[in-house]
């Protein structure tokens, strides 16, 4: 008698992704899909995609998805969740999307304590546009727009989102994890599961930053890129739980707008 | 015609907000800017009464994208702002058009360019009628002239947005938004709603759905553009709205919208008393523009006088509409210098 011990989560479609060899988006996608399965929310989930490499995540996730303008994922997510509080809403965003062009939307959604789970993939570089500087590019790191390396004098410091989020009162849970080895992947999985739980059980804002490898734009073989995350990125972006409030009263509004169909004056055509 | 009860003395911005609620508005997102603040202020108290959501967003960028999220989840949603704020929303409006999502956007115009002032002006005609953001798209544009139309067009805007899965812009100005007039605050007919099978509310009992405007493979992006253009041709055919006053025997026809049309209407009445054969043609939909109707009128009338509270924007559409050889003159003042009916008559006499 054979027993199946490993299979594709229902939350993922059976397709090949467009991600580069050694890219950790695939790992992160799988962890999110496992969480969708675990909590049984796939059929009421809406994933908000960013502009960036994961803009095509609609091809990979077996749940409803919507594409947001660059940086606006948490505004779109807010609109969906406020309109339909019964839905499970997650955003999946890169560092450029969440921490640069969308920093305002990110901080305000967090500060309002929107009942949304945020998966924030930080790989210290712009992937889809071809390796330009990210808000999280390390000091001295060379990119196509910092050819001599990022300097404090010209570009300032790498932005530490997990630390920043932890200071906002609306945030229930905030952790930085990585995916460079099996142990870290397991921790990342646990973090994503907890962020989902925070939304499902407590209507809270959960934020998971995932240190990720972009071998193509780091111009490194996959294994070396993983090692770079472990050895270099972690120095600037320490791993750990930055905030995990005990369950309390929901900071998010619970009232749903009355469905239009329930209006006495409504007439379908 | 339904019984609309007694008229109430109400500000234009409030009439619009109440019309939106009665049309089924259940999610409003907006950021304060004069001269439209009565809209969010009113809705902040009114929407909770009907179980709706009012949220003051952190910016106009956030507002329009919150609207996008809410309509993608199937709820009637709206934002309102004034010119600079509407400029900030253009990316989001382009996304709504590309995603084929319904939404209502209200622009109570202020002066420009730049921060400008808050006086009555119509400087955003081009932006409103040419799409406004990036890409080859159009928004339906309704131009109210009275407080009653602020109410009625709010209802119409939601219906048109849902019918065509397209953003609808209500282009008002400071006078219409700020003044109080008697208006019926009950719709003149039942509200029309439609099914929305395209929304993203969870893949329960169906395959996953996706809302997007980016198509990287094959000719899909081009195909989307053809689909949109086909829809726009349909809207141009079926949704043109305009009003005329005393054009039957007119030798000169004034063309004006919004507050300019109010001034023009007074000018027509005064001019008629002086024996001048003048009429008024008022586009109600600025897009689709009443091009065929103006063209037909220009077979008979060969003098048109376009009057706007800017330095000449709609006049381009008037010139493009009329038959060759028709005389089209323009008079306008930008940035809050409001001409009087007497000023308009003086210009008519100078023709």
XYZ file of C-alpha atoms in Angstrom:
620
model
C 0.000 0.000 0.000
C 1.477 3.278 -1.100
C 0.705 6.505 0.683
C 0.848 9.913 -0.972
C 2.953 12.155 1.244
C 3.558 15.137 -1.038
C 1.299 16.722 -3.623
C 0.507 19.997 -5.281
C -1.724 22.146 -3.077
C -5.208 22.757 -4.442
C -4.402 26.447 -4.217
C -1.885 26.128 -7.064
C -2.728 25.417 -10.693
C -0.837 22.634 -12.454
C 1.246 24.826 -14.751
C 4.869 25.797 -15.255
C 5.707 29.282 -14.036
C 7.602 31.951 -15.956
C 9.917 32.589 -13.018
C 13.678 32.334 -13.584
C 15.701 29.365 -12.382
C 16.489 29.729 -8.691
C 13.901 32.440 -8.088
C 12.076 31.981 -4.785
C 8.690 33.224 -6.030
C 7.818 29.583 -6.710
C 8.489 28.659 -3.086
C 6.533 31.633 -1.790
C 3.606 30.822 -4.119
C 3.508 27.271 -2.834
C 3.532 28.384 0.802
C 0.659 30.793 0.170
C -1.266 28.043 -1.654
C -0.702 25.654 1.252
C -2.132 28.274 3.596
C -5.183 28.736 1.330
C -5.702 24.973 1.514
C -5.070 24.690 5.234
C -7.640 27.320 6.214
C -10.122 26.287 3.513
C -10.415 29.840 2.186
C -9.466 29.236 -1.446
C -13.065 29.586 -2.621
C -13.565 32.926 -0.907
C -10.076 34.280 -1.495
C -9.083 37.206 -3.697
C -5.378 37.706 -4.316
C -4.163 41.152 -5.302
C -1.193 41.095 -7.671
C 1.369 43.888 -7.938
C 3.210 45.301 -10.906
C 6.414 43.284 -10.981
C 7.439 39.699 -11.632
C 4.408 38.303 -9.799
C 1.929 40.319 -11.877
C 1.169 37.022 -13.614
C 0.302 35.172 -10.429
C -3.254 34.776 -11.753
C -1.815 32.014 -13.907
C -0.536 30.105 -10.899
C -3.007 30.554 -8.040
C -6.207 28.563 -8.138
C -8.238 31.420 -6.686
C -9.694 34.741 -7.832
C -7.097 37.423 -8.475
C -6.926 41.041 -9.523
C -4.097 43.115 -10.915
C -3.397 46.405 -9.125
C -1.599 49.443 -10.480
C 2.012 49.658 -9.348
C 2.023 50.229 -5.594
C -1.747 50.276 -5.147
C -2.350 46.668 -4.104
C -3.351 47.577 -0.564
C -5.745 50.289 -1.772
C -7.375 47.751 -4.114
C -7.357 45.196 -1.299
C -8.981 47.728 1.029
C -11.727 48.338 -1.521
C -12.424 44.627 -1.907
C -12.384 43.875 1.805
C -14.552 46.855 2.756
C -17.026 45.977 0.025
C -17.078 42.298 0.969
C -15.762 41.620 4.504
C -16.703 37.959 4.067
C -13.936 37.508 1.487
C -10.379 36.512 2.329
C -8.012 39.100 0.842
C -4.261 38.801 0.443
C -1.775 40.960 -1.405
C 1.419 39.593 -2.864
C 3.869 42.419 -3.481
C 7.506 43.029 -4.244
C 9.805 45.567 -2.648
C 9.417 48.198 -5.364
C 5.653 47.881 -5.278
C 5.132 47.812 -1.524
C 8.060 49.816 -0.150
C 8.750 52.408 -2.846
C 5.889 53.552 -5.057
C 3.231 52.091 -2.768
C 4.684 53.052 0.609
C 1.850 55.486 1.304
C -0.880 52.901 0.594
C 1.058 50.264 2.537
C 1.432 52.367 5.673
C -2.117 53.683 5.668
C -3.728 50.295 5.097
C -1.556 48.927 7.904
C -2.362 51.849 10.148
C -6.091 51.364 9.580
C -5.636 47.742 10.541
C -7.304 46.483 7.376
C -8.236 42.828 7.631
C -5.781 41.776 4.930
C -2.773 39.432 4.792
C 0.295 40.886 3.122
C 2.987 38.748 1.535
C 5.929 41.041 0.894
C 8.717 39.594 -1.238
C 11.945 41.519 -0.680
C 14.788 40.576 -3.034
C 16.720 43.862 -2.861
C 16.426 44.486 -6.584
C 13.883 45.304 -9.314
C 13.292 42.022 -11.085
C 10.884 42.536 -13.939
C 12.408 45.783 -15.201
C 15.866 44.266 -15.269
C 17.845 44.775 -12.092
C 17.522 48.416 -11.067
C 17.895 49.668 -7.493
C 15.114 48.775 -5.078
C 14.222 50.645 -1.878
C 15.750 47.607 -0.138
C 18.960 47.416 -2.179
C 21.828 46.987 0.273
C 24.494 49.628 0.774
C 27.339 49.086 -1.718
C 25.139 46.669 -3.730
C 25.590 47.148 -7.457
C 22.484 47.361 -9.621
C 21.922 48.690 -13.140
C 21.100 52.108 -11.667
C 23.712 52.016 -8.900
C 26.617 50.750 -11.018
C 29.169 51.765 -8.381
C 27.033 50.459 -5.531
C 24.303 52.087 -3.429
C 25.592 54.928 -1.272
C 24.083 56.617 1.750
C 24.992 59.978 0.276
C 23.060 59.505 -2.940
C 20.342 56.901 -2.386
C 19.999 56.728 1.372
C 19.453 53.597 3.401
C 17.700 50.316 2.607
C 14.125 50.567 3.857
C 13.270 48.100 6.625
C 9.582 47.426 6.206
C 9.045 44.834 8.947
C 10.501 47.239 11.512
C 8.425 50.092 10.092
C 5.204 48.070 10.126
C 5.745 46.980 13.719
C 5.513 50.616 14.817
C 2.044 51.102 13.337
C -0.747 50.539 15.824
C -3.048 48.973 13.246
C -0.670 46.083 12.601
C -1.514 42.897 14.490
C 1.313 40.703 13.310
C 4.548 41.331 11.499
C 7.439 38.991 10.811
C 10.460 38.792 8.539
C 11.353 35.328 7.265
C 13.533 33.928 4.503
C 13.549 30.973 2.114
C 17.237 30.213 1.601
C 17.167 26.775 3.248
C 14.647 24.198 4.423
C 14.615 25.472 7.975
C 13.880 29.013 6.789
C 11.201 27.816 4.366
C 9.468 26.093 7.272
C 9.627 29.291 9.309
C 8.294 31.264 6.352
C 5.439 28.787 6.024
C 4.571 29.205 9.686
C 4.652 32.984 9.326
C 2.317 32.960 6.309
C -0.055 30.612 8.109
C -0.085 32.932 11.113
C -0.768 35.996 8.968
C -3.728 34.185 7.388
C -4.973 33.154 10.824
C -4.776 36.776 11.997
C -7.186 37.776 9.221
C -9.479 34.774 9.458
C -9.873 34.688 13.209
C -9.180 38.238 14.333
C -9.889 40.513 11.323
C -6.343 41.767 11.708
C -3.578 43.063 9.481
C -0.807 40.479 9.117
C 2.466 41.279 7.370
C 5.093 38.754 6.289
C 8.313 39.953 4.710
C 10.086 37.196 2.809
C 13.758 37.669 1.961
C 14.007 36.280 -1.520
C 16.678 35.486 -4.081
C 16.795 36.931 -7.596
C 19.738 35.076 -9.192
C 19.154 36.647 -12.606
C 19.528 40.225 -11.457
C 22.087 39.489 -8.765
C 24.002 37.844 -11.627
C 24.720 34.800 -9.472
C 24.035 31.082 -9.831
C 20.980 30.072 -7.744
C 22.923 28.487 -4.884
C 25.206 31.503 -4.583
C 22.207 33.842 -4.647
C 20.651 31.902 -1.762
C 23.908 32.155 0.136
C 23.979 35.910 -0.549
C 20.546 36.248 1.050
C 21.702 34.250 4.073
C 25.063 35.978 4.458
C 24.427 39.535 3.283
C 20.718 40.401 3.240
C 20.085 39.049 6.707
C 22.699 41.438 8.124
C 20.603 44.401 7.002
C 17.253 42.678 7.363
C 17.354 40.563 10.533
C 14.863 37.702 10.665
C 12.273 37.399 13.375
C 8.870 38.346 14.722
C 8.601 42.101 15.120
C 5.074 42.167 16.448
C 2.454 39.619 17.398
C -0.393 41.088 19.385
C -2.607 38.778 21.406
C -6.098 38.367 19.968
C -8.236 41.339 20.881
C -11.139 43.353 19.579
C -10.994 43.629 15.821
C -9.480 46.922 14.702
C -11.262 46.551 11.368
C -14.888 47.460 10.748
C -17.172 44.488 10.603
C -20.186 45.990 8.867
C -20.786 44.993 5.291
C -22.502 47.201 2.777
C -26.011 46.028 2.080
C -26.078 44.063 -1.137
C -27.641 45.984 -3.978
C -29.886 43.056 -4.759
C -31.533 43.510 -1.388
C -32.626 47.047 -2.200
C -36.360 47.455 -2.515
C -35.982 49.630 -5.583
C -33.619 47.343 -7.452
C -34.763 45.847 -10.725
C -32.586 43.499 -12.681
C -32.661 43.872 -16.443
C -43.313 59.118 -13.997
C -42.997 58.252 -10.317
C -44.271 60.616 -7.626
C -41.154 62.485 -6.593
C -42.717 64.184 -3.541
C -41.974 67.810 -2.682
C -38.900 69.663 -3.912
C -36.243 70.399 -1.331
C -33.805 73.301 -1.162
C -30.439 71.595 -1.356
C -26.866 72.189 -2.468
C -25.736 70.587 -5.713
C -23.014 68.534 -4.058
C -25.478 67.160 -1.492
C -28.081 66.378 -4.167
C -25.443 64.432 -6.070
C -24.408 62.495 -2.979
C -28.019 61.633 -2.104
C -28.717 60.605 -5.694
C -25.732 58.285 -5.556
C -26.971 56.642 -2.355
C -30.426 56.113 -3.840
C -28.805 54.671 -6.945
C -27.225 52.015 -4.751
C -23.876 53.545 -3.818
C -22.511 51.419 -0.976
C -18.788 52.249 -0.936
C -17.414 55.762 -1.118
C -13.697 56.556 -0.971
C -12.389 60.098 -1.277
C -9.923 62.734 -0.208
C -10.933 66.282 0.747
C -10.595 69.061 -1.811
C -12.626 72.230 -2.383
C -15.196 72.799 -3.941
C -16.600 69.267 -3.523
C -16.237 68.685 0.238
C -20.004 68.517 0.814
C -20.017 65.202 -1.056
C -17.793 63.266 1.399
C -19.129 65.178 4.390
C -22.698 64.245 3.557
C -21.847 60.645 2.708
C -19.852 60.143 5.912
C -23.152 60.427 7.788
C -25.501 59.058 5.154
C -23.799 55.848 4.001
C -23.750 54.161 7.434
C -27.545 54.650 7.530
C -27.916 52.278 4.578
C -25.221 49.846 5.708
C -22.645 51.348 3.364
C -18.984 52.109 3.759
C -17.530 55.614 3.886
C -13.758 55.826 4.064
C -11.625 58.949 3.820
C -8.594 57.709 1.923
C -5.007 58.867 2.342
C -4.880 60.310 -1.171
C -6.683 60.441 -4.489
C -4.404 57.621 -5.692
C -5.701 55.454 -2.888
C -9.314 56.623 -3.389
C -9.579 55.587 -7.019
C -7.864 52.258 -6.374
C -10.139 51.528 -3.414
C -13.039 52.227 -5.760
C -11.465 49.793 -8.226
C -11.300 47.100 -5.549
C -14.892 47.671 -4.408
C -16.374 47.558 -7.913
C -14.287 44.473 -8.705
C -16.105 42.884 -5.749
C -19.437 43.833 -7.314
C -20.517 46.816 -5.204
C -21.577 50.208 -6.568
C -18.743 52.545 -5.601
C -17.810 56.160 -6.231
C -15.201 58.805 -5.574
C -15.342 62.554 -5.962
C -12.690 65.205 -6.203
C -11.739 68.399 -7.970
C -9.351 69.029 -10.834
C -5.859 68.378 -9.339
C -7.241 65.378 -7.473
C -8.822 64.058 -10.663
C -5.441 64.411 -12.389
C -3.955 62.172 -9.695
C -6.665 59.585 -10.348
C -6.024 59.278 -14.060
C -3.917 56.129 -13.819
C -6.677 54.450 -11.841
C -9.361 55.601 -14.292
C -7.274 54.131 -17.120
C -7.094 50.850 -15.177
C -10.883 50.889 -14.654
C -11.323 51.365 -18.401
C -8.811 48.633 -19.257
C -10.290 46.262 -16.674
C -13.785 47.119 -17.986
C -15.028 47.929 -14.507
C -17.951 50.223 -13.676
C -17.295 53.206 -11.413
C -18.568 56.728 -10.923
C -16.081 59.579 -10.621
C -17.219 63.114 -9.826
C -15.150 66.146 -10.775
C -16.378 69.451 -9.349
C -13.863 71.470 -11.324
C -11.566 74.173 -9.999
C -9.162 76.433 -11.850
C -5.909 75.326 -13.357
C -3.317 74.727 -14.450
C -1.532 73.776 -11.256
C -3.139 74.230 -7.876
C -5.289 77.044 -9.256
C -8.149 78.586 -7.338
C -11.625 77.432 -6.416
C -13.667 79.700 -8.671
C -16.031 78.396 -11.320
C -14.269 77.169 -14.426
C -14.486 74.452 -17.075
C -10.843 73.836 -17.801
C -11.028 70.037 -17.611
C -13.143 69.428 -20.733
C -10.243 67.995 -22.726
C -9.090 65.755 -19.863
C -12.604 64.459 -19.266
C -13.576 63.795 -22.871
C -10.307 62.354 -24.192
C -9.986 59.633 -21.589
C -7.620 61.633 -19.414
C -5.090 58.953 -18.581
C -2.804 56.769 -20.670
C -4.085 54.476 -23.384
C -6.825 54.512 -25.972
C -9.972 54.725 -23.893
C -12.973 56.906 -23.132
C -15.110 57.645 -20.124
C -18.785 58.545 -20.417
C -19.039 62.191 -19.311
C -22.238 63.746 -17.935
C -22.400 67.533 -17.506
C -25.102 68.680 -15.073
C -26.506 72.219 -15.256
C -28.886 72.220 -12.307
C -29.023 70.807 -8.798
C -31.761 68.479 -10.033
C -29.387 67.125 -12.650
C -26.736 66.572 -9.981
C -29.209 64.182 -8.356
C -30.552 62.628 -11.553
C -27.153 62.200 -13.219
C -25.777 60.421 -10.154
C -28.472 57.788 -10.721
C -27.869 57.706 -14.477
C -24.096 57.477 -13.998
C -24.319 54.255 -11.982
C -26.685 52.714 -14.506
C -24.503 53.610 -17.485
C -21.341 52.450 -15.695
C -22.864 49.041 -14.977
C -24.482 48.736 -18.407
C -21.222 49.311 -20.278
C -18.704 48.180 -17.630
C -17.015 51.540 -18.023
C -16.082 54.453 -15.764
C -18.534 57.357 -15.883
C -17.453 60.880 -15.040
C -19.806 63.555 -13.752
C -18.212 66.854 -14.759
C -19.630 69.631 -12.592
C -18.284 73.012 -11.600
C -18.179 75.145 -8.487
C -21.450 76.980 -9.143
C -23.451 73.777 -9.695
C -21.805 72.075 -6.727
C -22.112 74.926 -4.263
C -25.444 76.580 -5.038
C -28.750 75.544 -3.510
C -31.852 75.070 -5.640
C -35.142 73.283 -5.291
C -34.809 69.664 -6.416
C -36.659 66.381 -6.118
C -34.566 63.982 -4.077
C -36.398 60.882 -5.258
C -35.522 59.133 -8.537
C -38.050 59.541 -11.340
C -38.012 55.795 -12.083
C -36.895 52.477 -10.576
C -33.138 52.009 -10.351
C -31.780 49.607 -12.973
C -29.213 47.021 -11.918
C -27.449 44.288 -13.889
C -25.804 40.959 -13.150
C -22.018 41.096 -12.859
C -20.587 37.675 -13.640
C -17.082 39.103 -14.084
C -16.499 40.125 -10.456
C -13.909 38.514 -8.174
C -15.664 37.243 -5.057
C -14.094 33.833 -4.645
C -13.844 30.799 -6.928
C -16.738 28.936 -5.381
C -18.361 26.501 -7.766
C -16.558 27.986 -10.740
C -12.994 28.290 -12.072
C -10.907 31.179 -10.718
C -11.522 34.578 -12.310
C -9.039 37.344 -12.855
C -9.400 41.059 -13.484
C -6.534 42.626 -15.364
C -5.568 44.953 -18.169
C -2.135 43.521 -19.014
C -1.975 40.908 -21.757
C 1.586 39.989 -22.728
C 0.914 37.075 -25.015
C -0.114 37.038 -28.657
C -2.479 39.717 -29.855
C -4.597 39.766 -26.709
C -3.694 43.341 -25.795
C -4.663 44.503 -29.275
C -7.862 42.484 -29.048
C -8.792 44.229 -25.794
C -8.402 47.559 -27.564
C -10.733 46.467 -30.373
C -13.276 45.259 -27.825
C -13.138 48.632 -26.088
C -13.498 50.543 -29.355
C -16.522 48.456 -30.365
C -18.077 49.304 -27.019
C -17.334 53.012 -27.494
C -19.017 52.981 -30.931
C -22.085 51.444 -29.284
C -22.096 54.152 -26.605
C -21.722 56.846 -29.278
C -24.713 55.380 -31.087
C -27.009 54.921 -28.093
C -26.099 57.276 -25.289
C -25.812 60.787 -26.726
C -27.827 63.226 -24.655
C -28.392 66.934 -25.274
C -30.995 69.642 -24.690
C -32.084 72.452 -26.981
C -33.880 75.739 -26.363
C -35.522 77.813 -29.102
C -33.456 76.457 -31.958
C -36.369 75.973 -34.392
C -36.170 79.424 -35.924
C -32.715 80.319 -34.629
C -30.238 82.045 -36.918
C -27.465 81.735 -34.353
C -27.116 78.793 -31.959
C -25.209 79.101 -28.709
C -23.413 75.921 -27.614
C -22.590 75.620 -23.907
C -22.559 73.128 -21.021
C -22.668 73.294 -17.222
C -22.745 76.738 -15.635
C -21.909 78.328 -19.000
C -25.186 76.859 -20.287
C -27.094 78.569 -17.455
C -25.581 81.907 -18.433
C -26.236 81.150 -22.095
C -29.871 80.277 -21.371
C -30.419 83.641 -19.686
C -28.682 85.297 -22.627
C -31.007 83.527 -25.104
C -34.101 84.673 -23.201
C -32.861 88.272 -23.051
C -31.760 88.240 -26.682
C -35.167 86.940 -27.781
C -36.790 89.941 -26.020
C -34.543 92.121 -28.175
C -35.748 90.304 -31.277
C -32.526 88.360 -31.881
C -33.155 84.872 -33.277
C -30.894 82.971 -30.936
C -31.166 79.414 -29.592
C -29.183 77.155 -27.241
C -27.747 73.707 -27.866
C -26.531 72.093 -24.649
C -24.519 68.859 -24.787
C -25.483 66.797 -21.732
C -23.072 63.986 -22.546
C -19.729 65.607 -23.353
C -18.593 62.160 -24.408
C -20.257 60.783 -26.406
C -20.481 64.272 -27.933
C -23.681 65.030 -29.865
C -21.748 65.237 -33.112
C -24.454 63.890 -35.487
C -27.102 66.130 -33.936
C -24.969 69.273 -34.266
C -24.091 68.287 -37.819
C -27.753 67.970 -38.705
C -28.524 71.304 -37.097
C -25.723 72.913 -39.071
C -27.459 71.962 -42.330
C -29.970 74.676 -41.434
C -28.132 77.021 -39.097
C -24.837 78.441 -40.326
C -23.774 80.431 -37.292
C -22.681 78.771 -34.048
C -21.433 80.560 -30.979
C -19.559 78.360 -28.538
C -19.375 79.704 -25.004
C -17.214 78.085 -22.320
C -15.603 78.961 -18.998
C -12.166 78.281 -20.435
C -10.305 79.549 -23.482
C -11.749 77.099 -25.978
C -11.899 73.336 -25.592
C -15.364 72.043 -26.537
C -15.253 74.393 -29.507
C -12.925 71.880 -31.193
C -15.717 69.278 -31.051
C -18.254 71.794 -32.329
C -16.003 72.692 -35.282
C -15.463 69.030 -36.031
C -19.220 68.380 -35.936
C -20.647 71.073 -38.172
C -20.740 70.880 -41.965
C -17.911 72.671 -43.795
C -18.556 76.363 -44.324
C -20.420 76.773 -41.041
C -19.257 79.736 -39.021
C -18.193 78.811 -35.458
C -17.211 81.622 -33.096
C -15.908 81.259 -29.572
C -16.217 83.307 -26.415
C -14.961 82.264 -23.015
C -13.221 83.333 -19.861
C -11.016 81.053 -17.776
C -10.260 80.841 -14.084
C -13.349 82.244 -12.483
C -14.068 85.383 -14.483
C -17.786 84.712 -14.910
C -19.310 86.533 -17.896
C -22.859 87.820 -17.470
C -25.701 87.154 -19.904
C -25.238 90.800 -21.029
C -21.591 90.046 -21.870
C -22.701 87.094 -23.982
C -25.328 89.185 -25.794
C -22.721 91.872 -26.469
C -20.467 89.233 -28.067
C -23.428 87.926 -30.090
C -24.070 91.434 -31.400
C -20.427 91.712 -32.436
C -20.693 88.597 -34.639
